[in-house]
mmCIF file of C-alpha atoms in Angstrom:
data_model
loop_
_atom_site.group_PDB
_atom_site.id
_atom_site.type_symbol
_atom_site.label_atom_id
_atom_site.label_comp_id
_atom_site.label_asym_id
_atom_site.label_seq_id
_atom_site.Cartn_x
_atom_site.Cartn_y
_atom_site.Cartn_z
ATOM 1 C CA MET A 1 -0.089 0.056 -0.012
ATOM 2 C CA ALA A 2 1.789 3.053 -1.327
ATOM 3 C CA HIS A 3 0.223 5.505 1.435
ATOM 4 C CA GLU A 4 1.711 3.288 4.276
ATOM 5 C CA SER A 5 4.428 4.662 6.319
ATOM 6 C CA PRO A 6 7.435 2.415 7.085
ATOM 7 C CA LEU A 7 6.058 2.010 10.568
ATOM 8 C CA GLY A 8 2.678 0.915 9.180
ATOM 9 C CA GLN A 9 4.280 -1.520 6.720
ATOM 10 C CA PHE A 10 6.336 -3.035 9.511
ATOM 11 C CA LEU A 11 3.238 -3.532 11.772
ATOM 12 C CA ARG A 12 1.209 -5.000 8.926
ATOM 13 C CA ALA A 13 3.793 -7.503 8.025
ATOM 14 C CA ARG A 14 4.444 -8.592 11.523
ATOM 15 C CA ARG A 15 0.626 -8.902 12.323
ATOM 16 C CA ALA A 16 0.405 -11.388 9.434
ATOM 17 C CA GLN A 17 3.081 -13.686 11.046
ATOM 18 C CA VAL A 18 1.412 -14.003 14.420
ATOM 19 C CA ASP A 19 -0.407 -17.299 15.195
ATOM 20 C CA PRO A 20 -3.428 -16.341 17.049
ATOM 21 C CA ALA A 21 -3.288 -19.422 18.978
ATOM 22 C CA GLU A 22 0.003 -18.347 20.590
ATOM 23 C CA THR A 23 -1.617 -15.218 21.887
ATOM 24 C CA GLY A 24 -4.425 -16.980 23.728
ATOM 25 C CA LEU A 25 -7.085 -15.767 21.236
ATOM 26 C CA ALA A 26 -9.479 -18.297 19.621
ATOM 27 C CA ALA A 27 -7.837 -19.456 16.345
ATOM 28 C CA GLY A 28 -11.192 -20.512 14.687
ATOM 29 C CA GLY A 29 -13.594 -18.415 12.661
ATOM 30 C CA ASP A 30 -13.441 -16.941 9.057
ATOM 31 C CA ARG A 31 -10.015 -15.749 8.710
ATOM 32 C CA ARG A 32 -9.394 -14.359 5.075
ATOM 33 C CA VAL A 33 -5.724 -13.220 5.861
ATOM 34 C CA PRO A 34 -3.081 -14.938 7.834
ATOM 35 C CA GLY A 35 -2.082 -13.834 11.370
ATOM 36 C CA LEU A 36 -4.094 -11.419 13.629
ATOM 37 C CA ARG A 37 -6.801 -8.963 12.822
ATOM 38 C CA ARG A 38 -6.242 -5.358 13.557
ATOM 39 C CA GLU A 39 -8.827 -5.425 16.089
ATOM 40 C CA GLU A 40 -7.159 -8.344 17.898
ATOM 41 C CA VAL A 41 -3.813 -6.482 18.085
ATOM 42 C CA ALA A 42 -5.724 -3.585 19.600
ATOM 43 C CA VAL A 43 -7.218 -5.808 22.269
ATOM 44 C CA LEU A 44 -3.839 -7.381 23.162
ATOM 45 C CA ALA A 45 -2.097 -3.922 23.286
ATOM 46 C CA GLY A 46 -4.957 -2.167 25.125
ATOM 47 C CA VAL A 47 -5.493 0.510 22.560
ATOM 48 C CA SER A 48 -8.680 1.337 20.431
ATOM 49 C CA ALA A 49 -9.023 -0.466 17.166
ATOM 50 C CA ASP A 50 -9.408 2.997 15.319
ATOM 51 C CA TYR A 51 -6.163 4.074 16.753
ATOM 52 C CA TYR A 52 -4.307 0.913 15.830
ATOM 53 C CA ALA A 53 -5.765 1.179 12.280
ATOM 54 C CA ARG A 54 -4.447 4.696 11.963
ATOM 55 C CA LEU A 55 -0.962 3.467 12.890
ATOM 56 C CA GLU A 56 -0.939 0.878 10.210
ATOM 57 C CA GLN A 57 -2.542 3.314 7.496
ATOM 58 C CA GLY A 58 0.165 5.967 8.287
ATOM 59 C CA ARG A 59 -2.499 8.482 9.697
ATOM 60 C CA GLU A 60 -0.977 8.356 13.028
ATOM 61 C CA ARG A 61 2.823 8.869 12.959
ATOM 62 C CA HIS A 62 3.783 9.791 16.576
ATOM 63 C CA PRO A 63 2.776 7.064 18.935
ATOM 64 C CA SER A 64 4.076 7.268 22.550
ATOM 65 C CA ALA A 65 6.716 5.099 24.072
ATOM 66 C CA GLN A 66 3.864 3.525 26.209
ATOM 67 C CA ILE A 67 1.855 2.614 23.007
ATOM 68 C CA LEU A 68 4.902 1.140 21.304
ATOM 69 C CA ASP A 69 5.714 -0.984 24.365
ATOM 70 C CA ALA A 70 2.146 -2.257 24.415
ATOM 71 C CA ILE A 71 2.292 -3.213 20.789
ATOM 72 C CA ALA A 72 5.701 -4.869 21.216
ATOM 73 C CA ARG A 73 4.407 -6.980 24.093
ATOM 74 C CA ALA A 74 1.305 -7.817 21.899
ATOM 75 C CA PHE A 75 3.512 -9.143 19.272
ATOM 76 C CA LYS A 76 6.002 -10.688 21.694
ATOM 77 C CA PHE A 77 8.797 -8.818 19.966
ATOM 78 C CA ASN A 78 12.498 -9.645 21.101
ATOM 79 C CA ALA A 79 14.932 -6.675 21.897
ATOM 80 C CA ASP A 80 15.908 -6.111 18.084
ATOM 81 C CA SER A 81 12.283 -5.919 16.880
ATOM 82 C CA ARG A 82 11.345 -3.625 19.746
ATOM 83 C CA SER A 83 14.194 -1.252 18.952
ATOM 84 C CA HIS A 84 13.439 -1.334 15.163
ATOM 85 C CA LEU A 85 9.782 -0.426 16.119
ATOM 86 C CA TYR A 86 10.846 2.564 18.120
ATOM 87 C CA ARG A 87 13.241 3.758 15.364
ATOM 88 C CA LEU A 88 10.472 3.657 12.839
ATOM 89 C CA ALA A 89 8.173 5.815 15.069
ATOM 90 C CA GLY A 90 11.135 8.289 15.478
ATOM 91 C CA LEU A 91 11.749 7.534 19.261
ATOM 92 C CA ASN A 92 14.878 6.298 21.122
ATOM 93 C CA PRO A 93 14.133 2.929 22.763
ATOM 94 C CA GLY A 94 15.155 2.685 26.426
ATOM 95 C CA LEU A 95 16.990 -0.642 26.969
ATOM 96 C CA ARG A 96 15.801 -3.064 29.405
ATOM 97 C CA PRO A 97 17.391 -5.967 31.421
ATOM 98 C CA THR A 98 16.076 -9.223 30.696
ATOM 99 C CA ALA A 99 13.313 -10.542 33.015
ATOM 100 C CA ALA A 100 15.961 -12.810 34.742
ATOM 101 C CA GLY A 101 18.691 -10.226 34.467
ATOM 102 C CA ASP A 102 21.073 -11.951 36.865
ATOM 103 C CA LEU A 103 20.981 -15.258 34.931
ATOM 104 C CA VAL A 104 23.917 -15.874 32.571
ATOM 105 C CA HIS A 105 23.096 -18.095 29.754
ATOM 106 C CA PRO A 106 24.756 -21.621 29.801
ATOM 107 C CA ALA A 107 26.456 -21.145 26.407
ATOM 108 C CA LEU A 108 28.117 -18.027 27.611
ATOM 109 C CA LEU A 109 29.339 -19.919 30.760
ATOM 110 C CA ASN A 110 30.755 -22.529 28.453
ATOM 111 C CA LEU A 111 32.489 -19.956 26.266
ATOM 112 C CA MET A 112 34.029 -18.256 29.482
ATOM 113 C CA ASP A 113 35.267 -21.750 30.602
ATOM 114 C CA GLY A 114 36.935 -22.011 27.174
ATOM 115 C CA PHE A 115 39.288 -19.292 28.137
ATOM 116 C CA PRO A 116 41.906 -21.158 29.994
ATOM 117 C CA ARG A 117 44.505 -18.489 30.193
ATOM 118 C CA THR A 118 42.298 -15.377 30.782
ATOM 119 C CA ALA A 119 40.276 -14.106 33.773
ATOM 120 C CA ALA A 120 36.638 -13.580 32.622
ATOM 121 C CA TYR A 121 33.492 -12.628 34.314
ATOM 122 C CA ILE A 122 30.027 -11.408 33.519
ATOM 123 C CA VAL A 123 28.525 -8.300 35.169
ATOM 124 C CA GLY A 124 25.157 -6.812 35.479
ATOM 125 C CA PRO A 125 24.083 -3.256 34.862
ATOM 126 C CA ALA A 126 25.178 -2.191 38.504
ATOM 127 C CA PHE A 127 28.573 -4.188 37.879
ATOM 128 C CA ASP A 128 27.744 -6.990 40.274
ATOM 129 C CA VAL A 129 29.643 -10.062 39.132
ATOM 130 C CA LEU A 130 27.044 -12.723 38.009
ATOM 131 C CA ALA A 131 29.408 -15.445 36.848
ATOM 132 C CA THR A 132 33.058 -16.246 36.499
ATOM 133 C CA ASN A 133 35.324 -18.640 34.849
ATOM 134 C CA PRO A 134 37.961 -20.324 37.066
ATOM 135 C CA LEU A 135 40.701 -17.679 36.564
ATOM 136 C CA GLY A 136 38.085 -14.971 37.133
ATOM 137 C CA THR A 137 37.122 -16.508 40.429
ATOM 138 C CA ALA A 138 40.665 -16.855 41.431
ATOM 139 C CA LEU A 139 41.455 -13.318 40.652
ATOM 140 C CA LEU A 140 38.490 -11.984 42.487
ATOM 141 C CA ALA A 141 38.629 -14.262 45.387
ATOM 142 C CA PRO A 142 39.869 -11.647 47.979
ATOM 143 C CA PHE A 143 36.459 -10.034 47.470
ATOM 144 C CA GLY A 144 34.251 -13.105 47.770
ATOM 145 C CA THR A 145 32.516 -15.431 45.237
ATOM 146 C CA ARG A 146 30.008 -12.820 43.582
ATOM 147 C CA PRO A 147 31.634 -9.346 44.417
ATOM 148 C CA ARG A 148 29.397 -6.195 43.840
ATOM 149 C CA MET A 149 32.437 -4.175 42.229
ATOM 150 C CA VAL A 150 31.076 -0.655 42.789
ATOM 151 C CA ARG A 151 30.680 -1.288 46.459
ATOM 152 C CA VAL A 152 34.013 -3.221 46.563
ATOM 153 C CA VAL A 153 35.879 -0.269 44.955
ATOM 154 C CA PHE A 154 34.439 2.304 47.293
ATOM 155 C CA THR A 155 33.910 0.485 50.701
ATOM 156 C CA ASN A 156 36.400 -2.442 50.774
ATOM 157 C CA PRO A 157 39.691 -1.277 52.316
ATOM 158 C CA LEU A 158 41.600 -3.812 50.386
ATOM 159 C CA ALA A 159 40.439 -2.163 47.119
ATOM 160 C CA ARG A 160 42.909 0.659 47.552
ATOM 161 C CA THR A 161 45.927 -1.626 47.419
ATOM 162 C CA PHE A 162 44.586 -4.426 45.187
ATOM 163 C CA PHE A 163 43.967 -2.049 42.383
ATOM 164 C CA ASP A 164 47.140 -0.319 41.409
ATOM 165 C CA ASP A 165 45.515 2.954 40.117
ATOM 166 C CA TRP A 166 42.509 3.044 42.232
ATOM 167 C CA THR A 167 41.639 6.648 41.406
ATOM 168 C CA ALA A 168 41.453 5.989 37.698
ATOM 169 C CA LEU A 169 39.339 2.852 38.242
ATOM 170 C CA ALA A 170 37.000 4.648 40.533
ATOM 171 C CA ASP A 171 36.436 7.556 37.938
ATOM 172 C CA THR A 172 35.714 5.214 35.119
ATOM 173 C CA LEU A 173 33.496 2.889 37.002
ATOM 174 C CA VAL A 174 31.238 5.771 38.197
ATOM 175 C CA GLN A 175 31.100 7.108 34.745
ATOM 176 C CA ALA A 176 30.159 3.671 33.372
ATOM 177 C CA LEU A 177 27.465 3.413 36.224
ATOM 178 C CA ARG A 178 25.950 6.688 35.112
ATOM 179 C CA LEU A 179 25.790 5.379 31.526
ATOM 180 C CA ASN A 180 23.886 2.300 32.602
ATOM 181 C CA ALA A 181 21.718 4.384 34.888
ATOM 182 C CA GLY A 182 20.540 6.314 31.819
ATOM 183 C CA LEU A 183 20.014 3.174 29.814
ATOM 184 C CA PHE A 184 18.258 1.328 32.584
ATOM 185 C CA PRO A 185 16.823 4.094 34.904
ATOM 186 C CA ALA A 186 14.453 1.607 36.802
ATOM 187 C CA ASP A 187 17.205 -1.088 37.429
ATOM 188 C CA PRO A 188 16.873 -2.066 40.988
ATOM 189 C CA ASP A 189 20.471 -3.021 41.355
ATOM 190 C CA ILE A 190 21.769 0.383 40.173
ATOM 191 C CA LEU A 191 19.137 2.195 42.482
ATOM 192 C CA ALA A 192 20.389 0.087 45.354
ATOM 193 C CA VAL A 193 23.921 1.040 44.556
ATOM 194 C CA LEU A 194 23.047 4.838 44.653
ATOM 195 C CA GLU A 195 21.127 4.347 47.935
ATOM 196 C CA ASP A 196 23.895 2.311 49.596
ATOM 197 C CA LEU A 197 26.837 4.715 48.690
ATOM 198 C CA ALA A 198 24.799 7.973 49.227
ATOM 199 C CA ASP A 199 26.922 8.729 52.162
ATOM 200 C CA CYS A 200 30.172 7.896 50.597
ATOM 201 C CA PRO A 201 32.061 11.079 49.618
ATOM 202 C CA ASP A 202 34.442 9.386 47.333
ATOM 203 C CA PHE A 203 31.477 8.066 45.274
ATOM 204 C CA THR A 204 29.162 11.000 45.655
ATOM 205 C CA GLN A 205 31.823 13.514 44.504
ATOM 206 C CA ARG A 206 32.464 11.489 41.331
ATOM 207 C CA TRP A 207 28.716 10.851 40.798
ATOM 208 C CA ASP A 208 27.968 14.625 40.879
ATOM 209 C CA ARG A 209 30.443 15.413 38.146
ATOM 210 C CA GLN A 210 27.823 13.998 35.749
ATOM 211 C CA GLY A 211 30.554 12.113 33.818
ATOM 212 C CA VAL A 212 29.366 9.366 31.365
ATOM 213 C CA GLY A 213 31.441 6.760 29.498
ATOM 214 C CA ALA A 214 31.561 3.171 28.721
ATOM 215 C CA LEU A 215 34.390 1.275 30.136
ATOM 216 C CA PRO A 216 37.307 1.392 27.678
ATOM 217 C CA ARG A 217 39.849 -1.223 26.849
ATOM 218 C CA THR A 218 42.409 -0.735 29.372
ATOM 219 C CA ASP A 219 45.515 -2.071 31.132
ATOM 220 C CA LYS A 220 45.046 -2.901 34.795
ATOM 221 C CA THR A 221 47.653 -3.757 37.414
ATOM 222 C CA PHE A 222 46.483 -5.877 40.388
ATOM 223 C CA HIS A 223 48.227 -6.481 43.573
ATOM 224 C CA HIS A 224 46.970 -9.942 44.559
ATOM 225 C CA PRO A 225 47.609 -11.084 48.168
ATOM 226 C CA GLU A 226 48.437 -14.591 47.017
ATOM 227 C CA ALA A 227 50.120 -14.059 43.563
ATOM 228 C CA GLY A 228 51.562 -10.581 43.743
ATOM 229 C CA ARG A 229 51.608 -8.125 40.975
ATOM 230 C CA ILE A 230 49.458 -9.159 37.848
ATOM 231 C CA ASP A 231 49.122 -6.927 34.771
ATOM 232 C CA LEU A 232 46.239 -7.651 32.459
ATOM 233 C CA THR A 233 44.686 -6.111 29.330
ATOM 234 C CA TYR A 234 40.857 -5.753 29.897
ATOM 235 C CA GLN A 235 38.284 -5.643 27.226
ATOM 236 C CA SER A 236 34.581 -5.407 27.690
ATOM 237 C CA PHE A 237 31.842 -6.921 25.360
ATOM 238 C CA ASP A 238 27.995 -6.307 25.725
ATOM 239 C CA VAL A 239 25.819 -9.497 25.792
ATOM 240 C CA ARG A 240 23.333 -8.782 23.128
ATOM 241 C CA GLU A 241 20.767 -11.305 24.154
ATOM 242 C CA ALA A 242 20.845 -9.918 27.746
ATOM 243 C CA PRO A 243 20.747 -6.206 27.626
ATOM 244 C CA GLY A 244 22.762 -4.865 30.687
ATOM 245 C CA GLN A 245 25.104 -7.865 31.110
ATOM 246 C CA GLN A 246 28.864 -7.350 29.996
ATOM 247 C CA LEU A 247 31.525 -9.790 29.532
ATOM 248 C CA HIS A 248 34.859 -8.731 30.897
ATOM 249 C CA VAL A 249 37.989 -10.553 29.855
ATOM 250 C CA GLY A 250 41.438 -9.904 31.346
ATOM 251 C CA THR A 251 44.480 -11.177 29.383
ATOM 252 C CA ALA A 252 48.218 -11.395 30.369
ATOM 253 C CA GLN A 253 51.003 -11.049 27.945
ATOM 254 C CA PRO A 254 51.945 -14.732 26.871
ATOM 255 C CA GLY A 255 54.958 -16.041 28.654
ATOM 256 C CA SER A 256 54.993 -12.978 31.109
ATOM 257 C CA ARG A 257 55.143 -13.368 34.885
ATOM 258 C CA SER A 258 51.527 -12.218 34.958
ATOM 259 C CA GLU A 259 50.561 -15.138 33.038
ATOM 260 C CA GLN A 260 52.363 -17.278 35.437
ATOM 261 C CA ALA A 261 50.655 -15.768 38.339
ATOM 262 C CA LEU A 262 47.339 -16.276 36.833
ATOM 263 C CA THR A 263 48.292 -19.965 36.213
ATOM 264 C CA TYR A 264 49.265 -20.286 39.836
ATOM 265 C CA LEU A 265 46.068 -18.767 41.104
ATOM 266 C CA GLY A 266 44.062 -20.932 39.002
ATOM 267 C CA ALA A 267 45.815 -24.145 40.454
ATOM 268 C CA VAL A 268 45.520 -22.857 44.076
ATOM 269 C CA HIS A 269 41.731 -22.308 43.591
ATOM 270 C CA ALA A 270 41.030 -25.302 41.533
#
């Protein structure tokens, strides 16, 4: 239909791909076209049939974020489809952690375990450690099995000596936390960090600067109580299927003392 907007074309095509039985609606009756009827989408999304028809026909081009979320739920869109829906409507989609945001997919756990000479771990939006590989566990052992890294950095006395450049780490960590707070404004773990550290001057002074930035690839030096100095190059990767989760990987120079130290830690904590 030539008069349809890109948004309308997208909705019309996706509507035709939905099996009515999967939505809980009766699948019987006279259906001249595949998929859902417009009226059924309107019921599932909680909007009027006339309003939804105007969206598909290109007569309503500026739906609200609430309407788009309702339609995305009606179609059971994944994160990519939801983001595309928002872009077609000229809006910037807010990201959402997955419903089980603290769960790490088994395939990702297997991937981390396949890094035998690197320290790897998964963090959530508030930089709480959700899972580690064996060397990641050994490296972070002084702070427990699942350390909450923002709290560790600002409240654990060991952090000041464990991390070689504590000041730089504290600066970048707060900037990354603010970035995630903008992406996930209702995330309970981020809100809990902000509440817990509200009386910590080292944290609040940095938070009040309003700096924003993702964690960069960087070289880090650790002073581990069991293995001594360890120099690692860190890189961070977003986990696309679980918005808010990141994979952090620390790699030592091959053949270096740091690599030997990691191997030693892995053996001690095996």
